[in-house]
Amino acid sequence: MDTAIVVFTRDLRLHDNPALHQACARARQVVPLFVADPAIAAPPNRARFLTESLADLRASLRERGADLILRRGDPAAEVIRLAGAVHATAVYIADDVSHYATARRLKLERECARHRIELTLTPGLTVVPPGELTPAGGGHYRVFTPYWRAWRAVGWRKHCPVPPHIPLPPIETIGRLPAKAPASPGLARGGESAGRKQFVSWRQRLLAGYGENHDDLAGDATSRLSAYLRFGCVSPLEVALGALERPGGEEYCRQLAWRDFFYQVTAAFPDIARKSYRPGAAWHEDRRALDAWREGQTGIPIVDAGLRQLAAEGFMHNRARMVTASFLTRNLGIDWRRGLAHFDALLADGDVANNAGNWQWVAGTGNNTRPSRVMNPLRQAQRFDRSGEYVRRYVPELAGLDSAVIHTPWKLPPAQRVRMGYPGPLVELA
Ligand SMILES: Cc1cc2nc3c(=O)[nH]c(=O)nc-3n(C[C@H](O)[C@H](O)[C@H](O)COP(=O)(O)OP(=O)(O)OC[C@H]3O[C@@H](n4cnc5c(N)ncnc54)[C@H](O)[C@@H]3O)c2cc1C
């Protein structure tokens, strides 16, 4: 084969990239391409993370003799146009599961067939590809624990090495990186280099204690790899293999398996971000309460701390995501789709499968085996932020309070409450 195009989507890396690896193994010349589709323009935090990831990928490709070709428009149309210009006869792209990705794949399949271009779909977005594991009765796994057992028992694909040299044919227009969007002040830096560095340093310092510490809100002991996984700056397979060989690796892989679990649910139920997986719940509109929740002004310190962390960093600790989501849906009775939209607008790691899968899990409309379970924010705060340090970090009005009162400021004398400028609770907690 003479020339192949590799379409980068959510696999913005050179390490363990099956699409790039296969193209380099089979074609004499390889054209790495990224198409920015205006139909799915990312909100600011993800736009910033994406631009940094593309810049890093371009730099790494240049070190290997190639470049990242950038186009803007409909992905299938841009792929066909570029294939015509460079006389490519093959296209490689990682398979994906969302509504959008499925429509993109179908269009690409049609257009490639029409132009007699060979299209290869590769794995790489998950450790185990969606659909590879099926329960005895067929279909997809609806419950996590049996999925986890199957996930751990199955053999994984082989890790792909980085191509040492990537020969690029002459191309007239390389294309410019999108401008950097304004973002949350504490947003992590995007890109494969930053993601790999983060993994290595976190593994060295914190993996061994992951099982014990991952729920400690103030400890901030989780890997913070989610946005790098979201954009494929790091390979989930490489991360799983790199963790498994060490103490703490098994607990950590269980979390990575949750990610794969929601991908296989989404592949089977692509409407996951729009419709309840398990319909029946009734919600009500409360604009004022929803606004207070979004702004981190509910008067419940642990909930407000989570939402303010999200605004400040484009990230929220998993335990805080659960508490804030449960408060919105269970205590305020507001539709999980409202919360999902707010998370989606701010999270650097926001993606359809994990955001919607988790929101539905918490709201009791999804893959939770105990759908009626409600989390009491106070009890959660006392268990996972006993000293109040997490609240102090993100809610400065309460920074002067000690651990005995920080989670229940409504019990303070009214004059002190007014001085602090912190709102009273939106609802009474049972
Ligand atoms: C309401 C709600 C919404 C969420 N939305 C998203 C989202 O949009 N994108 C996203 O990546 N995660 C989402 N999560 C899952 C989880 O909160 C984050 O993946 C995690 O907090 C990221 O931090 P970390 O990388 O330090 O995680 P770690 O604890 O270090 O875990 C390692 C990796 O495992 C995966 N993982 C961990 N927990 C989960 C989980 N519950 N579900 C799926 N994958 C998991 C992530 O890829 C994570 O990076 C959501 C959880 C809730 C409760």
XYZ file of C-alpha atoms and ligand atoms in Angstrom:
483
model
C 0.000 0.000 0.000
C 1.348 3.383 -0.947
C -0.334 6.049 1.186
C -2.679 5.809 4.192
C -4.445 8.447 6.272
C -4.688 8.052 10.051
C -7.661 9.995 11.388
C -6.981 10.983 15.006
C -10.122 11.483 17.081
C -9.956 10.657 20.795
C -6.600 8.906 20.550
C -4.242 11.878 20.550
C -1.064 9.940 21.229
C 1.803 8.053 19.598
C 2.236 5.400 22.315
C 0.014 2.358 21.944
C -2.014 3.815 19.111
C -3.340 0.867 17.050
C -4.563 3.054 14.138
C -1.168 4.724 13.722
C 0.720 1.484 14.323
C -1.249 -0.463 11.700
C -1.016 2.316 9.117
C 2.760 2.605 9.597
C 3.169 -1.166 9.349
C 1.242 -1.398 6.063
C 1.741 1.837 4.103
C 4.831 3.416 2.559
C 3.625 6.907 3.483
C 1.324 7.963 6.314
C -0.726 11.158 6.716
C -1.826 11.933 10.311
C -5.032 13.984 10.202
C -7.284 15.685 12.750
C -10.576 17.207 11.618
C -12.228 19.773 13.896
C -15.938 19.369 13.317
C -17.863 22.590 14.104
C -20.938 20.422 14.767
C -19.363 19.259 18.052
C -17.424 22.343 19.150
C -16.150 21.639 22.680
C -16.934 23.950 25.632
C -13.983 26.129 26.789
C -12.169 23.742 29.169
C -12.220 20.851 26.730
C -11.409 23.180 23.824
C -8.296 24.353 25.683
C -7.287 20.809 26.635
C -7.804 19.687 23.043
C -5.696 22.506 21.556
C -2.824 21.694 23.918
C -3.144 17.993 23.104
C -3.052 18.665 19.367
C 0.003 20.921 19.760
C 1.804 18.209 21.704
C 0.838 15.531 19.183
C 2.045 17.719 16.314
C 5.404 18.261 18.039
C 5.836 14.494 18.598
C 4.897 13.710 14.993
C 7.395 16.306 13.743
C 10.133 14.636 15.791
C 9.401 11.487 13.775
C 9.513 13.124 10.372
C 5.762 13.697 9.954
C 3.263 16.394 10.959
C -0.333 16.704 12.081
C -2.541 17.850 9.231
C -5.420 19.946 10.533
C -8.710 20.531 8.797
C -12.053 21.994 9.821
C -15.392 20.734 8.546
C -17.298 17.507 8.090
C -14.841 14.663 8.918
C -15.894 12.322 6.087
C -15.757 15.105 3.480
C -12.346 16.298 4.704
C -10.919 12.761 4.737
C -12.044 12.156 1.147
C -10.709 15.538 0.000
C -7.296 14.893 1.576
C -7.232 11.317 0.245
C -7.702 12.748 -3.256
C -4.891 15.281 -2.758
C -2.319 12.762 -1.424
C -3.594 9.745 -3.443
C -4.329 7.759 -0.289
C -5.937 4.354 -0.751
C -6.503 3.522 2.913
C -7.878 5.190 6.048
C -7.377 4.107 9.685
C -9.538 5.375 12.535
C -10.266 4.261 16.128
C -13.771 2.943 16.630
C -16.030 4.788 19.086
C -19.516 4.370 20.534
C -21.445 7.647 20.915
C -24.321 8.702 18.663
C -22.073 11.223 16.972
C -19.192 8.779 16.501
C -21.510 6.148 15.051
C -22.979 8.610 12.541
C -19.429 9.716 11.612
C -18.331 6.109 11.111
C -21.350 5.269 8.919
C -20.746 8.296 6.717
C -17.046 7.518 6.470
C -17.853 3.910 5.518
C -20.200 5.094 2.748
C -17.803 7.698 1.375
C -14.759 5.428 1.497
C -16.682 2.670 -0.325
C -17.809 5.194 -2.967
C -14.214 6.318 -3.563
C -12.737 2.813 -3.347
C -10.718 3.608 -0.254
C -10.094 0.854 2.263
C -11.341 1.800 5.763
C -9.953 0.093 8.877
C -11.519 0.553 12.312
C -9.124 -0.106 15.171
C -9.474 -0.541 18.965
C -7.694 1.726 21.473
C -10.293 3.856 23.266
C -10.820 1.307 26.025
C -8.834 -1.574 27.527
C -11.391 -4.129 26.302
C -13.374 -3.072 23.203
C -17.120 -2.525 23.728
C -19.046 -5.587 22.611
C -16.115 -7.977 23.085
C -17.500 -9.262 26.385
C -21.098 -10.426 26.469
C -23.050 -12.150 29.255
C -24.229 -15.740 28.838
C -27.667 -14.692 27.580
C -26.190 -12.282 24.982
C -26.613 -8.504 24.752
C -24.488 -6.288 27.001
C -23.582 -6.314 30.698
C -26.104 -4.314 32.735
C -24.426 -4.885 36.089
C -20.810 -4.029 36.868
C -19.535 -6.888 39.060
C -19.978 -9.712 36.513
C -18.548 -7.386 33.860
C -15.502 -6.720 36.052
C -14.932 -10.464 36.531
C -15.104 -11.086 32.790
C -12.908 -8.009 32.115
C -10.205 -9.307 34.440
C -10.312 -12.856 33.020
C -10.179 -12.043 29.290
C -6.870 -11.716 27.399
C -6.061 -8.140 26.314
C -4.723 -7.073 22.924
C -0.988 -6.553 22.499
C 0.415 -3.131 23.283
C 1.593 -1.260 20.101
C 5.069 0.309 19.970
C 5.639 3.911 18.809
C 6.633 4.030 15.103
C 10.249 5.295 15.042
C 9.783 7.183 11.753
C 6.591 8.295 10.022
C 7.151 9.113 6.335
C 4.821 11.913 5.209
C 4.147 12.644 1.498
C 4.381 16.284 0.326
C 1.273 18.235 1.412
C 0.459 21.770 0.393
C -1.501 22.981 3.423
C -0.664 21.705 6.896
C -3.386 23.669 8.751
C -3.262 25.836 11.864
C -4.002 24.830 15.452
C -7.197 26.346 16.887
C -6.676 29.395 19.126
C -6.447 28.720 22.881
C -9.840 29.241 24.525
C -10.089 30.868 27.989
C -10.460 28.172 30.647
C -10.849 27.438 34.361
C -7.790 28.816 36.209
C -6.757 25.427 37.624
C -7.277 23.371 34.473
C -4.644 20.665 33.876
C -2.403 20.969 30.844
C -3.448 18.782 27.904
C -1.305 16.454 25.810
C 0.429 13.086 25.707
C 3.629 14.405 27.300
C 1.761 15.900 30.288
C -0.466 12.800 30.617
C 2.446 10.349 30.639
C 4.314 12.472 33.161
C 1.248 12.624 35.399
C 0.810 8.831 35.284
C 4.442 8.051 36.070
C 4.641 10.521 38.944
C 1.265 9.531 40.439
C 2.069 5.803 40.164
C 5.336 6.337 41.978
C 3.786 8.367 44.821
C 0.197 7.226 45.274
C -0.798 4.012 43.484
C 0.137 1.765 46.422
C -2.312 3.630 48.703
C -5.041 4.006 46.070
C -7.418 1.408 47.542
C -7.321 3.056 50.935
C -7.183 6.737 49.946
C -9.110 7.221 46.711
C -12.261 8.382 48.511
C -10.495 10.915 50.737
C -11.693 14.214 49.305
C -8.963 16.457 50.658
C -6.231 13.863 50.061
C -6.641 14.269 46.296
C -4.926 10.910 45.896
C -6.529 9.748 42.639
C -4.602 9.697 39.370
C -6.262 12.721 37.701
C -5.826 10.933 34.395
C -9.478 11.149 33.317
C -9.102 14.036 30.856
C -5.987 12.397 29.364
C -8.011 9.218 28.937
C -10.948 11.200 27.542
C -8.784 12.587 24.724
C -6.657 9.460 24.423
C -3.474 11.320 25.392
C -2.707 8.190 27.388
C -3.687 4.662 26.419
C -6.068 2.974 28.867
C -4.407 -0.365 28.068
C -0.940 0.991 28.785
C -2.154 2.545 32.037
C -3.843 -0.711 33.099
C -0.728 -2.761 32.298
C 1.512 -0.227 34.013
C -0.624 -0.270 37.171
C -1.365 -3.994 37.428
C 2.225 -4.968 37.999
C 2.332 -2.948 41.269
C 0.571 -2.887 44.665
C -2.727 -0.988 44.353
C -2.974 -1.896 40.663
C -5.915 -4.236 41.069
C -8.075 -1.590 42.812
C -7.060 0.977 40.225
C -7.916 -1.328 37.306
C -11.360 -1.816 38.798
C -11.966 1.920 38.162
C -10.651 1.632 34.615
C -13.080 -1.249 34.151
C -15.952 1.068 35.171
C -14.944 3.269 32.258
C -15.043 0.298 29.861
C -18.311 -0.851 31.426
C -20.062 2.432 30.551
C -18.644 2.319 27.008
C -20.229 -1.083 26.418
C -23.515 0.170 27.932
C -23.389 3.200 25.603
C -22.629 1.029 22.570
C -25.816 -0.924 23.356
C -27.863 2.110 24.446
C -26.563 5.107 22.463
C -29.336 7.343 23.829
C -27.709 7.195 27.282
C -27.253 10.994 27.545
C -30.866 11.708 26.544
C -33.097 8.960 27.877
C -33.312 7.120 31.174
C -31.855 3.632 30.791
C -34.445 2.484 33.290
C -37.405 4.868 32.788
C -39.996 5.757 35.406
C -38.583 8.461 37.677
C -40.456 11.779 37.897
C -38.573 15.102 38.117
C -39.612 18.652 38.720
C -38.376 22.046 37.517
C -36.914 24.435 40.088
C -34.906 27.120 38.335
C -33.804 28.860 41.534
C -32.534 25.657 43.151
C -30.795 24.569 39.953
C -28.999 27.924 39.675
C -27.915 27.759 43.324
C -26.584 24.232 42.729
C -24.677 25.255 39.612
C -23.104 28.210 41.411
C -22.120 26.226 44.501
C -24.513 28.261 46.667
C -26.772 25.522 48.056
C -25.773 26.170 51.661
C -24.594 22.538 52.012
C -20.793 22.928 52.298
C -19.761 19.566 50.840
C -22.009 20.079 47.805
C -20.821 23.652 47.260
C -17.169 22.631 47.609
C -17.585 20.052 44.823
C -19.300 22.441 42.459
C -16.742 25.156 43.114
C -13.897 22.717 42.503
C -15.508 21.981 39.144
C -15.645 25.686 38.212
C -12.085 26.318 39.385
C -10.375 23.288 37.856
C -12.611 21.740 35.202
C -12.363 18.649 37.440
C -14.184 17.283 40.464
C -13.194 14.434 42.795
C -15.271 11.294 42.111
C -16.756 11.217 45.619
C -17.834 14.861 45.265
C -19.374 14.079 41.862
C -21.464 11.409 43.534
C -22.508 13.673 46.407
C -23.383 16.675 44.215
C -25.259 14.515 41.692
C -27.175 12.734 44.419
C -28.085 16.046 46.051
C -29.447 17.443 42.777
C -31.493 14.404 41.831
C -32.480 12.908 45.189
C -32.715 15.915 47.537
C -33.853 18.548 45.020
C -35.716 16.137 42.708
C -34.226 17.796 39.615
C -33.762 15.839 36.381
C -30.304 14.238 36.018
C -30.041 15.699 32.487
C -29.801 19.217 33.993
C -26.843 18.160 36.111
C -25.257 16.268 33.240
C -25.391 19.409 31.066
C -23.628 21.468 33.743
C -20.892 18.855 34.229
C -20.529 18.557 30.467
C -20.031 22.305 30.122
C -17.131 22.369 32.598
C -15.440 18.967 32.897
C -12.202 18.530 30.960
C -12.908 14.778 31.086
C -16.592 15.168 30.166
C -17.655 12.409 27.807
C -20.982 10.893 26.881
C -20.505 7.375 28.240
C -18.950 8.207 31.612
C -20.854 11.365 32.351
C -24.281 9.985 31.448
C -23.561 6.474 32.771
C -22.573 7.864 36.161
C -25.383 10.429 36.348
C -27.916 7.719 35.638
C -26.230 5.423 38.144
C -26.547 8.057 40.894
C -30.066 9.128 39.876
C -31.253 5.516 40.060
C -32.247 5.377 36.388
C -29.157 3.475 35.227
C -26.984 0.475 36.029
C -27.171 0.652 39.792
C -28.215 -2.560 41.520
C -29.605 -0.456 44.407
C -31.445 2.284 42.500
C -33.340 3.561 45.526
C -30.172 4.230 47.552
C -29.867 7.910 48.529
C -26.623 9.435 49.759
C -26.906 11.676 52.772
C -24.525 14.598 52.059
C -23.839 15.109 55.757
C -22.895 11.524 56.360
C -20.737 11.590 53.215
C -19.019 14.749 54.456
C -18.337 13.221 57.861
C -16.885 10.080 56.290
C -14.867 11.531 53.422
C -14.011 15.042 54.641
C -13.873 14.507 58.368
C -11.483 17.398 59.040
C -13.338 19.759 56.671
C -10.166 20.455 54.707
C -11.842 19.908 51.327
C -14.564 22.424 52.172
C -11.997 24.917 53.491
C -10.057 24.638 50.213
C -12.992 25.476 47.942
C -15.413 27.497 50.108
C -13.378 30.419 51.479
C -16.356 31.854 53.424
C -16.090 28.815 55.722
C -12.294 28.621 55.904
C -12.212 29.853 59.509
C -14.540 27.136 60.874
C -13.258 24.084 62.703
C -14.178 20.500 61.916
C -16.976 20.342 64.515
C -19.139 22.883 62.656
C -17.783 23.236 59.145
C -20.314 20.808 57.634
C -23.300 22.286 59.496
C -22.876 26.088 59.407
C -26.666 26.529 59.777
C -26.226 25.553 63.425
C -24.091 28.676 64.090
C -25.622 31.795 65.655
C -27.464 33.858 63.006
C -25.206 36.918 63.420
C -22.086 34.832 62.696
C -23.770 33.290 59.646
C -24.570 36.706 58.226
C -20.967 37.871 58.775
C -19.643 34.857 56.865
C -21.850 35.641 53.857
C -22.672 31.969 53.299
C -26.266 31.033 52.338
C -28.613 28.962 54.494
C -29.352 25.412 53.258
C -31.672 25.069 50.237
C -33.357 22.085 51.858
C -33.341 20.528 55.285
C -31.304 17.344 55.436
C -32.957 14.406 57.167
C -22.074 12.206 38.258
C -20.734 11.717 37.733
C -20.281 12.156 36.490
C -19.066 11.697 35.978
N -18.646 12.139 34.749
C -17.488 11.663 34.213
C -17.050 12.079 32.926
O -17.707 12.855 32.230
N -15.879 11.579 32.466
C -15.111 10.709 33.203
O -14.045 10.293 32.731
N -15.517 10.279 34.408
C -16.671 10.729 34.936
N -17.062 10.302 36.182
C -16.303 9.228 36.839
C -15.210 9.661 37.819
O -15.730 10.598 38.721
C -13.980 10.263 37.147
O -13.548 9.422 36.101
C -12.848 10.431 38.146
O -13.249 11.265 39.195
C -11.632 11.009 37.457
O -10.617 11.245 38.374
P -9.280 10.404 38.319
O -8.764 10.331 36.941
O -8.371 10.976 39.352
O -9.825 8.976 38.756
P -9.110 7.685 39.352
O -9.752 7.385 40.644
O -7.642 7.834 39.338
O -9.558 6.530 38.355
C -8.803 6.165 37.214
C -9.638 6.230 35.981
O -10.703 5.290 36.057
C -11.856 5.820 35.407
N -12.951 5.938 36.386
C -12.859 6.127 37.708
N -14.100 6.132 38.276
C -14.966 5.964 37.278
C -16.366 5.878 37.197
N -17.163 5.976 38.266
N -16.932 5.720 35.987
C -16.184 5.614 34.873
N -14.858 5.674 34.878
C -14.247 5.845 36.059
C -11.491 7.196 34.891
O -11.119 7.102 33.545
C -10.305 7.574 35.776
O -9.427 8.496 35.173
C -18.277 10.764 36.729
C -18.749 10.345 37.976
C -19.949 10.817 38.479
C -20.418 10.311 39.815
